Amino acid sequence: MPISSLFRPGSKLKIKDADASQRLLDDGDKKLDKDEAKTRDKLATMKLGEHISAYQELLYAQKKYKLLIVLQGMDTSGKDGTVRGVFGQINPLGARTVAFKAPSNEEKEHDYLWRVHKEVPTNGEIVIFNRSHYEDVLITRVHDWIDDAECTRRYAQIRDFERMLTETGTVILKFFLHISKQEQKQRLQERIDDPHKHWKFDPQDLVERKFWDAYQTQYEKVIAATDAEHAPWHIIPADSKTQRNLAIASVVVEKLESLELEYPPAKPELAKLKIS
Amino acid sequence: MPISSLFRPGSKLKIKDADASQRLLDDGDKKLDKDEAKTRDKLATMKLGEHISAYQELLYAQKKYKLLIVLQGMDTSGKDGTVRGVFGQINPLGARTVAFKAPSNEEKEHDYLWRVHKEVPTNGEIVIFNRSHYEDVLITRVHDWIDDAECTRRYAQIRDFERMLTETGTVILKFFLHISKQEQKQRLQERIDDPHKHWKFDPQDLVERKFWDAYQTQYEKVIAATDAEHAPWHIIPADSKTQRNLAIASVVVEKLESLELEYPPAKPELAKLKIS
């Protein structure tokens, strides 16, 4: 069974049932302590990172595909850490990260897909969305800024948008970084206990935390409504940072492998050229 | 003497006299073979990369400064390799690379600084320019697309532009990656000899190579005209890739150190907060 299917949403998805601390590599016979397991995970992820880096050069050389990675998850679920841990080794010249925050005034004057469409990858490029158009069916619905009818319309619009992107050469992978409420509590508390992390602490995170259950339910709906073969969701157990990175790197490598990327054909006119 | 001053242009700059194979670390008593020296350089650069990465978090947290790195150099001088080798470890969320190619039709309808200004860093951000507005006083002058009078006007415009950026919080570091004509020959030949690198080979590179001396002379003029204390040029010996990365990383770390970056003050209201 391919690694990626471990993380595919079931037909009757209940995120609460998915274990946020599930482990991808088990320890087999030998009992590894926590640090040993982390080191093992990190080395495995680095190895996969080298593959991603090599595939990225092919992707860039061939200019046939565009790769779009969407990262979604609750506050502190590790979106930034994923960018760093999984995609830290690739050549910045062919890759870009875009963090979508609350929309600016100009962005609000447009439809919600406008600012997203501007940032999609070009041929040969890898773009990582840290949050995305999915916020427009998550925070907006949880806080009743849009109603069910509008939300349902948006599901269809998002499906159409992503299908168009796929039909024009974009490979889309969507990841929901699934942490438990207990894990978020610890991570927020760490930011508070370390004065050097206060700048990362946004009081709004506490407000959103109160809506935890509503978010989980809405994530279930969103994932069910927008999961598609050409733009699949993967639900990544993310209580462990090293296991999270390992899982995401595995899915990305598996996908890149399946594309059968190739260098463009050699140019015969260069065969005997000598530079003077 | 600070490292950075090793690479500062002299008052009567002759690039031809600057040794493109000059070494930053010498081997001291022990004779290192080539591979040993490379490994030594790489480890030293990685160590500096960790410093850059740590400073970048401070830069990002403090949001007081913006850092703009300009990379210029002849074809194959290693601009891409520098991005990867020196800035590969930093968090992509606070850093961006912009590669300036031949201007698009839309860009040509604007002044030459328009597309550059759009891409300068925001507070706390690091932006690396792979080529830059300096192309508009290099290729353009070498091929007589602009005359001396226009070129001189542009020097002044560039100085003004960079002064304005500095006065509004941007720290600017400009690097000329200095390779020898012989080294370029080898690097171009490698691209030709390896069919997997043919996609990187642009026949235009051979045309530009014919203008080698004109470019060197023009670089001397440009550097002399636009070197400033607030936006200094550094001439980096770049025949050795590992020494090049080491030199650039050293200059960047030295500069970041000098900024005395600090975390924003802790928030007293968080002192006793317990997350529920």
Coordinates of C-alpha atoms in Angstrom, one line a residue, chain B residues 5 10 20 57 96 99 105 137 148 180-181 187-188 195 203 209 212 225-226 238 259 263:
Chain B
S5 CA 36.9 44.7 4.4
G10 CA 39.8 49.8 -3.6
A20 CA 39.4 35.3 -8.5
E57 CA 14.5 34.8 13.4
R96 CA 12.6 35.3 -0.6
A99 CA 15.6 36.4 -10.1
N105 CA 6.7 43.9 -22.1
V137 CA 23.9 49.8 -16.2
D148 CA 27.4 57.3 -21.3
S180 CA 38.2 34.3 -14.2
K181 CA 37.6 33.9 -17.9
R187 CA 31.9 25.8 -16.3
L188 CA 30.3 26.4 -19.7
P195 CA 23.6 16.1 -21.6
P203 CA 23.6 30.0 -26.5
R209 CA 31.3 35.8 -23.3
W212 CA 34.2 39.6 -21.4
A225 CA 30.1 54.7 -9.0
T226 CA 27.6 53.0 -6.7
A238 CA 34.5 33.0 -6.9
L259 CA 22.9 45.3 14.0
Y263 CA 13.8 40.0 20.6

